mmCIF file of C-alpha atoms in Angstrom:
data_model
loop_
_atom_site.group_PDB
_atom_site.id
_atom_site.type_symbol
_atom_site.label_atom_id
_atom_site.label_comp_id
_atom_site.label_asym_id
_atom_site.label_seq_id
_atom_site.Cartn_x
_atom_site.Cartn_y
_atom_site.Cartn_z
ATOM 1 C CA MET A 146 87.129 11.035 148.413
ATOM 2 C CA ARG A 147 86.855 14.028 146.062
ATOM 3 C CA ASN A 148 89.853 16.064 144.921
ATOM 4 C CA GLY A 149 88.714 19.022 147.016
ATOM 5 C CA THR A 150 88.612 16.853 150.116
ATOM 6 C CA VAL A 151 92.103 15.545 149.338
ATOM 7 C CA THR A 152 93.345 19.120 149.075
ATOM 8 C CA ALA A 153 91.576 20.190 152.265
ATOM 9 C CA ILE A 154 93.010 17.291 154.288
ATOM 10 C CA GLY A 155 96.467 17.925 152.840
ATOM 11 C CA LEU A 156 96.313 21.600 153.814
ATOM 12 C CA VAL A 157 95.305 20.716 157.372
ATOM 13 C CA LEU A 158 98.047 18.101 157.724
ATOM 14 C CA GLY A 159 100.654 20.411 156.212
ATOM 15 C CA PHE A 160 99.630 23.182 158.599
ATOM 16 C CA GLY A 161 100.002 20.704 161.457
ATOM 17 C CA LEU A 162 103.486 19.760 160.271
ATOM 18 C CA ASP A 163 104.447 23.438 160.281
ATOM 19 C CA ARG A 164 103.102 23.812 163.826
ATOM 20 C CA VAL A 165 105.163 20.847 165.033
ATOM 21 C CA PHE A 166 108.379 21.120 163.044
ATOM 22 C CA ALA A 167 108.422 24.723 161.705
ATOM 23 C CA ASP A 168 110.814 25.326 158.823
ATOM 24 C CA PRO A 169 113.609 22.807 158.313
ATOM 25 C CA ARG A 170 116.910 24.365 159.389
ATOM 26 C CA ARG A 171 118.873 22.752 156.564
ATOM 27 C CA TRP A 172 118.109 21.848 152.955
ATOM 28 C CA HIS A 173 114.987 24.004 152.814
ATOM 29 C CA PRO A 174 113.455 23.817 149.301
ATOM 30 C CA VAL A 175 112.627 27.540 149.376
ATOM 31 C CA ALA A 176 116.283 28.349 150.057
ATOM 32 C CA GLY A 177 117.193 26.059 147.180
ATOM 33 C CA PHE A 178 114.811 27.963 144.921
ATOM 34 C CA GLY A 179 116.412 31.226 146.006
ATOM 35 C CA THR A 180 119.847 29.894 145.097
ATOM 36 C CA ALA A 181 118.589 28.756 141.696
ATOM 37 C CA ALA A 182 116.852 32.095 141.073
ATOM 38 C CA ALA A 183 120.049 33.989 141.917
ATOM 39 C CA ALA A 184 121.958 31.804 139.465
ATOM 40 C CA LEU A 185 119.309 32.429 136.798
ATOM 41 C CA GLU A 186 119.576 36.166 137.394
ATOM 42 C CA ARG A 187 123.186 36.109 136.220
ATOM 43 C CA SER A 188 121.863 35.150 132.788
ATOM 44 C CA THR A 189 118.614 37.117 132.654
ATOM 45 C CA TYR A 190 119.543 40.402 134.345
ATOM 46 C CA GLY A 191 119.147 43.631 132.452
ATOM 47 C CA ASP A 192 118.296 47.101 133.678
ATOM 48 C CA ARG A 193 114.920 47.023 131.940
ATOM 49 C CA ARG A 194 111.451 45.636 132.654
ATOM 50 C CA LEU A 195 111.418 43.055 129.870
ATOM 51 C CA PRO A 196 114.334 40.974 131.219
ATOM 52 C CA GLY A 197 112.623 41.067 134.613
ATOM 53 C CA VAL A 198 109.405 39.768 133.080
ATOM 54 C CA ALA A 199 111.349 36.921 131.473
ATOM 55 C CA HIS A 200 113.113 36.146 134.757
ATOM 56 C CA GLU A 201 109.787 35.997 136.604
ATOM 57 C CA ALA A 202 108.145 33.831 133.959
ATOM 58 C CA ILE A 203 110.995 31.329 133.811
ATOM 59 C CA ALA A 204 111.452 30.987 137.586
ATOM 60 C CA VAL A 205 107.784 30.844 138.547
ATOM 61 C CA GLY A 206 106.853 28.780 135.513
ATOM 62 C CA ALA A 207 109.441 26.145 136.343
ATOM 63 C CA VAL A 208 108.171 25.791 139.910
ATOM 64 C CA ALA A 209 104.539 25.725 138.826
ATOM 65 C CA GLY A 210 105.452 23.047 136.300
ATOM 66 C CA VAL A 211 106.946 20.894 139.034
ATOM 67 C CA GLY A 212 103.707 21.309 140.973
ATOM 68 C CA VAL A 213 101.602 20.289 137.985
ATOM 69 C CA LEU A 214 103.715 17.183 137.385
ATOM 70 C CA ALA A 215 103.522 16.220 141.068
ATOM 71 C CA ALA A 216 99.742 16.683 141.116
ATOM 72 C CA ARG A 217 99.277 14.605 137.965
ATOM 73 C CA ALA A 218 101.490 11.816 139.308
ATOM 74 C CA VAL A 219 99.168 11.272 142.271
ATOM 75 C CA ALA A 220 95.881 12.333 140.671
ATOM 76 C CA ARG A 221 94.252 8.919 141.064
ATOM 77 C CA ARG A 222 95.878 7.926 144.333
ATOM 78 C CA GLN A 223 94.103 9.714 147.137
ATOM 79 C CA VAL A 224 96.468 8.852 149.972
ATOM 80 C CA ALA A 225 99.441 9.912 147.887
ATOM 81 C CA GLY A 226 97.589 13.075 146.917
ATOM 82 C CA VAL A 227 97.032 13.961 150.555
ATOM 83 C CA ALA A 228 100.691 13.260 151.346
ATOM 84 C CA VAL A 229 102.020 15.378 148.467
ATOM 85 C CA THR A 230 99.686 18.265 149.332
ATOM 86 C CA ALA A 231 100.681 18.067 152.994
ATOM 87 C CA LEU A 232 104.381 18.055 152.136
ATOM 88 C CA ALA A 233 103.999 20.980 149.746
ATOM 89 C CA THR A 234 101.992 22.906 152.339
ATOM 90 C CA TRP A 235 104.627 22.336 155.012
ATOM 91 C CA THR A 236 107.337 23.384 152.574
ATOM 92 C CA VAL A 237 105.771 26.742 151.743
ATOM 93 C CA LEU A 238 104.346 27.754 155.142
ATOM 94 C CA GLY A 239 106.419 29.825 157.535
ATOM 95 C CA GLY A 240 103.933 30.727 160.235
ATOM 96 C CA ARG A 241 105.432 28.754 163.087
ATOM 97 C CA SER A 242 108.922 30.102 162.438
ATOM 98 C CA LEU A 243 107.476 33.629 162.254
ATOM 99 C CA ALA A 244 105.885 33.267 165.689
ATOM 100 C CA ARG A 245 109.071 31.817 167.164
ATOM 101 C CA VAL A 246 111.161 34.717 165.922
ATOM 102 C CA GLY A 247 108.586 37.163 167.286
ATOM 103 C CA HIS A 248 108.799 35.618 170.751
ATOM 104 C CA ARG A 249 112.595 35.525 170.625
ATOM 105 C CA MET A 250 112.671 39.195 169.662
ATOM 106 C CA ALA A 251 110.392 40.042 172.595
ATOM 107 C CA ASP A 252 112.591 37.989 174.941
ATOM 108 C CA ARG A 253 115.726 39.853 173.900
ATOM 109 C CA LEU A 254 114.091 43.250 174.161
ATOM 110 C CA GLU A 255 112.754 42.432 177.628
ATOM 111 C CA ASP A 256 116.280 41.408 178.670
ATOM 112 C CA GLY A 257 117.723 44.652 177.315
ATOM 113 C CA ASP A 258 119.767 42.729 174.753
ATOM 114 C CA LEU A 259 119.612 45.269 171.932
ATOM 115 C CA GLU A 260 122.519 43.772 170.020
ATOM 116 C CA GLY A 261 120.873 40.362 170.114
ATOM 117 C CA ALA A 262 117.586 41.884 168.932
ATOM 118 C CA ARG A 263 119.374 43.699 166.112
ATOM 119 C CA GLU A 264 120.991 40.458 165.008
ATOM 120 C CA LEU A 265 117.566 38.805 164.912
ATOM 121 C CA LEU A 266 115.715 41.514 162.974
ATOM 122 C CA PRO A 267 117.013 40.598 159.472
ATOM 123 C CA SER A 268 115.190 37.269 159.759
ATOM 124 C CA LEU A 269 111.960 39.293 159.858
ATOM 125 C CA CYS A 270 112.541 42.216 157.487
ATOM 126 C CA GLY A 271 115.042 44.170 155.424
ATOM 127 C CA ARG A 272 115.354 47.220 157.657
ATOM 128 C CA ASP A 273 118.673 48.501 158.944
ATOM 129 C CA PRO A 274 118.778 47.322 162.573
ATOM 130 C CA SER A 275 121.905 49.313 163.450
ATOM 131 C CA VAL A 276 119.926 52.576 163.643
ATOM 132 C CA LEU A 277 117.016 51.224 165.734
ATOM 133 C CA ASP A 278 116.541 51.507 169.479
ATOM 134 C CA ALA A 279 114.332 49.176 171.531
ATOM 135 C CA ASP A 280 111.092 50.905 170.497
ATOM 136 C CA GLY A 281 112.150 50.953 166.860
ATOM 137 C CA LEU A 282 112.975 47.267 166.958
ATOM 138 C CA ALA A 283 109.601 46.467 168.562
ATOM 139 C CA ARG A 284 107.766 48.460 165.903
ATOM 140 C CA ALA A 285 109.750 46.920 163.040
ATOM 141 C CA ALA A 286 109.126 43.412 164.365
ATOM 142 C CA LEU A 287 105.412 44.026 164.909
ATOM 143 C CA GLU A 288 104.890 45.480 161.429
ATOM 144 C CA SER A 289 106.815 42.602 159.881
ATOM 145 C CA ILE A 290 104.835 39.984 161.797
ATOM 146 C CA ALA A 291 101.575 41.570 160.653
ATOM 147 C CA GLU A 292 102.658 41.656 157.001
ATOM 148 C CA ASN A 293 104.305 38.229 157.041
ATOM 149 C CA THR A 294 101.229 36.609 158.559
ATOM 150 C CA ALA A 295 99.632 37.118 155.166
ATOM 151 C CA ASP A 296 102.729 36.222 153.149
ATOM 152 C CA ALA A 297 103.893 33.228 155.174
ATOM 153 C CA THR A 298 100.585 31.492 155.873
ATOM 154 C CA VAL A 299 97.346 33.063 154.671
ATOM 155 C CA ALA A 300 98.336 33.526 151.022
ATOM 156 C CA PRO A 301 99.839 30.039 150.550
ATOM 157 C CA LEU A 302 96.726 28.483 152.067
ATOM 158 C CA VAL A 303 94.457 30.527 149.795
ATOM 159 C CA TRP A 304 96.393 29.547 146.679
ATOM 160 C CA GLY A 305 96.552 25.942 147.853
ATOM 161 C CA ALA A 306 92.773 25.908 148.239
ATOM 162 C CA VAL A 307 92.275 27.380 144.762
ATOM 163 C CA ALA A 308 94.980 25.562 142.782
ATOM 164 C CA GLY A 309 96.318 22.723 144.936
ATOM 165 C CA VAL A 310 100.006 21.829 144.856
ATOM 166 C CA PRO A 311 100.806 24.025 141.812
ATOM 167 C CA GLY A 312 99.190 26.980 143.569
ATOM 168 C CA LEU A 313 101.163 26.390 146.763
ATOM 169 C CA LEU A 314 104.513 26.148 145.016
ATOM 170 C CA ALA A 315 103.916 28.937 142.497
ATOM 171 C CA TYR A 316 102.824 31.362 145.216
ATOM 172 C CA ARG A 317 105.939 30.704 147.255
ATOM 173 C CA ALA A 318 108.100 31.244 144.164
ATOM 174 C CA VAL A 319 106.333 34.557 143.464
ATOM 175 C CA ASN A 320 106.743 35.756 147.032
ATOM 176 C CA THR A 321 110.379 34.680 147.234
ATOM 177 C CA LEU A 322 111.264 36.504 144.031
ATOM 178 C CA ASP A 323 109.591 39.657 145.349
ATOM 179 C CA ALA A 324 111.714 39.418 148.491
ATOM 180 C CA MET A 325 114.845 38.971 146.373
ATOM 181 C CA ILE A 326 114.417 41.565 143.625
ATOM 182 C CA GLY A 327 111.196 43.513 144.209
ATOM 183 C CA TYR A 328 113.023 46.629 145.412
ATOM 184 C CA ARG A 329 113.066 50.224 144.216
ATOM 185 C CA ASP A 330 116.824 50.628 144.225
ATOM 186 C CA ASP A 331 119.274 51.312 141.430
ATOM 187 C CA ARG A 332 119.674 47.661 140.454
ATOM 188 C CA TYR A 333 116.109 46.383 140.733
ATOM 189 C CA GLU A 334 113.756 49.297 140.137
ATOM 190 C CA ARG A 335 113.157 48.133 136.545
ATOM 191 C CA PHE A 336 114.340 44.518 136.577
ATOM 192 C CA GLY A 337 112.329 43.762 139.723
ATOM 193 C CA TRP A 338 109.181 45.540 138.522
ATOM 194 C CA ALA A 339 107.477 42.345 137.349
ATOM 195 C CA ALA A 340 108.320 40.468 140.558
ATOM 196 C CA ALA A 341 106.794 43.230 142.678
ATOM 197 C CA ARG A 342 103.659 43.591 140.543
ATOM 198 C CA VAL A 343 102.982 39.845 140.346
ATOM 199 C CA ASP A 344 103.401 39.567 144.110
ATOM 200 C CA ASP A 345 100.958 42.451 144.607
ATOM 201 C CA GLY A 346 98.390 40.665 142.460
ATOM 202 C CA ALA A 347 98.901 37.311 144.154
ATOM 203 C CA ASN A 348 98.308 38.862 147.569
ATOM 204 C CA LEU A 349 95.266 41.030 146.863
ATOM 205 C CA VAL A 350 92.705 38.503 148.136
ATOM 206 C CA PRO A 351 94.874 36.926 150.886
ATOM 207 C CA ALA A 352 95.697 40.325 152.378
ATOM 208 C CA ARG A 353 92.017 41.213 152.626
ATOM 209 C CA LEU A 354 91.191 37.844 154.130
ATOM 210 C CA THR A 355 93.928 38.536 156.677
ATOM 211 C CA GLY A 356 92.345 41.901 157.393
ATOM 212 C CA LEU A 357 88.894 40.377 157.869
ATOM 213 C CA LEU A 358 90.235 37.709 160.214
ATOM 214 C CA THR A 359 92.155 40.360 162.155
ATOM 215 C CA VAL A 360 88.989 42.390 162.580
ATOM 216 C CA ALA A 361 87.027 39.342 163.735
ATOM 217 C CA LEU A 362 89.734 38.167 166.158
ATOM 218 C CA ALA A 363 90.635 41.553 167.649
ATOM 219 C CA PRO A 364 88.816 40.818 170.967
ATOM 220 C CA ALA A 365 91.168 37.870 171.570
ATOM 221 C CA VAL A 366 94.070 40.320 171.999
ATOM 222 C CA GLY A 367 92.204 43.004 173.902
ATOM 223 C CA GLY A 368 91.003 45.013 170.926
ATOM 224 C CA THR A 369 87.684 45.591 169.206
ATOM 225 C CA PRO A 370 86.516 44.778 165.675
ATOM 226 C CA ALA A 371 85.325 48.371 165.293
ATOM 227 C CA ALA A 372 88.779 49.811 165.981
ATOM 228 C CA ALA A 373 90.475 47.339 163.642
ATOM 229 C CA LEU A 374 87.985 48.037 160.852
ATOM 230 C CA ARG A 375 88.218 51.806 161.367
ATOM 231 C CA ALA A 376 92.022 51.777 161.067
ATOM 232 C CA TRP A 377 91.802 49.603 157.935
ATOM 233 C CA ARG A 378 89.267 51.827 156.196
ATOM 234 C CA ARG A 379 90.929 55.094 157.186
ATOM 235 C CA ASP A 380 94.661 54.341 156.913
ATOM 236 C CA ALA A 381 95.374 51.365 154.652
ATOM 237 C CA ALA A 382 95.161 53.250 151.355
ATOM 238 C CA ALA A 383 97.912 55.664 152.424
ATOM 239 C CA HIS A 384 100.452 52.828 152.617
ATOM 240 C CA PRO A 385 102.663 52.425 149.518
ATOM 241 C CA SER A 386 101.761 48.730 149.321
ATOM 242 C CA PRO A 387 98.166 47.834 148.392
ATOM 243 C CA ASN A 388 98.404 44.747 150.593
ATOM 244 C CA ALA A 389 100.749 45.538 153.476
ATOM 245 C CA GLY A 390 98.637 48.586 154.253
ATOM 246 C CA VAL A 391 95.577 46.406 154.822
ATOM 247 C CA VAL A 392 97.204 43.913 157.163
ATOM 248 C CA GLU A 393 99.305 46.450 159.081
ATOM 249 C CA ALA A 394 96.471 48.956 159.535
ATOM 250 C CA SER A 395 93.985 46.326 160.706
ATOM 251 C CA ALA A 396 96.581 44.889 163.106
ATOM 252 C CA ALA A 397 97.353 48.361 164.465
ATOM 253 C CA GLY A 398 93.656 48.956 165.093
ATOM 254 C CA ALA A 399 93.184 45.552 166.723
ATOM 255 C CA LEU A 400 96.176 46.100 169.020
ATOM 256 C CA GLY A 401 95.421 49.758 169.779
ATOM 257 C CA VAL A 402 98.842 51.011 168.664
ATOM 258 C CA ARG A 403 100.203 53.403 166.058
ATOM 259 C CA LEU A 404 102.482 52.057 163.351
ATOM 260 C CA GLY A 405 104.353 53.800 160.540
ATOM 261 C CA GLY A 406 106.722 56.753 160.469
ATOM 262 C CA ARG A 407 110.371 56.981 159.483
ATOM 263 C CA THR A 408 111.505 53.595 158.161
ATOM 264 C CA GLN A 409 115.148 53.024 157.296
ATOM 265 C CA TYR A 410 116.106 50.218 154.950
ATOM 266 C CA ARG A 411 119.580 49.355 153.767
ATOM 267 C CA HIS A 412 118.734 50.946 150.400
ATOM 268 C CA GLY A 413 117.433 54.196 151.907
ATOM 269 C CA VAL A 414 114.827 55.892 154.099
ATOM 270 C CA GLU A 415 111.069 55.892 153.558
ATOM 271 C CA MET A 416 108.477 57.938 155.430
ATOM 272 C CA ARG A 417 105.551 55.631 156.059
ATOM 273 C CA PRO A 418 102.049 56.934 156.884
ATOM 274 C CA SER A 419 100.640 56.549 160.368
ATOM 275 C CA LEU A 420 98.454 53.476 160.808
ATOM 276 C CA GLY A 421 96.093 53.178 163.754
ATOM 277 C CA ASP A 422 95.630 55.250 166.886
ATOM 278 C CA GLY A 423 97.349 55.151 170.231
ATOM 279 C CA PRO A 424 100.959 54.926 171.407
ATOM 280 C CA ALA A 425 103.906 53.397 169.613
ATOM 281 C CA PRO A 426 104.139 49.638 170.187
ATOM 282 C CA THR A 427 106.083 48.202 173.117
ATOM 283 C CA VAL A 428 107.336 44.701 173.887
ATOM 284 C CA PRO A 429 103.999 43.518 175.389
ATOM 285 C CA ASP A 430 102.303 44.701 172.192
ATOM 286 C CA LEU A 431 104.762 42.611 170.193
ATOM 287 C CA ARG A 432 103.729 39.514 172.131
ATOM 288 C CA ARG A 433 100.063 40.335 171.507
ATOM 289 C CA ALA A 434 100.859 40.706 167.809
ATOM 290 C CA VAL A 435 102.381 37.226 167.758
ATOM 291 C CA ARG A 436 99.270 35.837 169.421
ATOM 292 C CA LEU A 437 97.055 37.626 166.902
ATOM 293 C CA SER A 438 99.167 36.238 164.057
ATOM 294 C CA GLU A 439 98.767 32.681 165.326
ATOM 295 C CA LEU A 440 94.991 33.090 165.628
ATOM 296 C CA VAL A 441 94.697 34.594 162.144
ATOM 297 C CA GLN A 442 96.733 31.728 160.712
ATOM 298 C CA ALA A 443 94.414 29.183 162.309
ATOM 299 C CA GLY A 444 91.375 31.054 161.016
ATOM 300 C CA ALA A 445 92.856 31.113 157.515
ATOM 301 C CA LEU A 446 93.322 27.340 157.645
ATOM 302 C CA VAL A 447 89.620 26.843 158.424
ATOM 303 C CA VAL A 448 88.603 29.133 155.559
ATOM 304 C CA ALA A 449 91.048 27.557 153.088
ATOM 305 C CA ALA A 450 90.066 23.978 153.920
ATOM 306 C CA ALA A 451 86.376 24.823 153.586
ATOM 307 C CA CYS A 452 86.968 26.586 150.258
ATOM 308 C CA ALA A 453 89.025 23.671 148.901
ATOM 309 C CA ALA A 454 86.262 21.220 149.769
ATOM 310 C CA LEU A 455 83.606 23.491 148.238
ATOM 311 C CA ILE A 456 85.612 24.016 145.034
ATOM 312 C CA GLY A 457 86.113 20.271 144.714
ATOM 313 C CA ARG A 458 82.420 19.566 145.260
ATOM 314 C CA ARG A 459 81.365 22.054 142.589
ATOM 315 C CA ALA A 460 83.939 20.714 140.135
ATOM 316 C CA ALA A 461 82.526 17.217 140.594
ATOM 317 C CA GLU A 462 78.944 18.265 139.894
#
């Protein structure tokens, strides 16, 4: 069995583990990394870009190093290699948990439980839920599910296919650091610059793969590929993020809704460009978005496994 086949099987098994068990509720390695990164920040922080670059290099480098050591330890043992890849994949994926939260949010909004929905929103995004009504909560959840489909599943699978266990772990470290310090507020505008830029680079290809899969799968949620592609090409570039704009615009087009507008975070208010055509999203649209996310995740697994096998075959030639 070639190394690419080992990686492909490990990705599939890890994806299956995420489908069955979702994220562990306690002792999650990603949460442990976040705790360690916060502790490191107490030593590395400075209100300049250079300390932020050092922080990013140390934190991501350490995790990538663990991945390299793990991969080398099982390099000649195929069964162990599959097991380690599967475990790493399960550790870094968050697609099943994302879908669960999306359904729970829809349930609470359908029941009129706005306080319950507001309590749930921080598990999806960093917006201020206290100022959102039911429609605002539905829109925030839908946009977050679209963006996090790429971050939580598609990107880890892509990096796993390209770089195996080190790629899986390093990507999750990069994305976690961006979520922790990649903000444009007084504390992190300079220190978090490197975290935000590295995350942008790491997601360039995965975000566009997510967009392509969204376009292809639009009919499964009542949309059309043409509408999804039109929204992507017309609206994505106006978004402040080079990657979130792609996945949110294509999802808006596939679902036939309009996203964007006034967006209030805890650190301030941003006016986001309009993405897509049609009405603002409602609770049924949120459920369709969850379904689209699950289909895109499955499509990404097929692409990643095929790419891993192909890369391994070419490396062996």
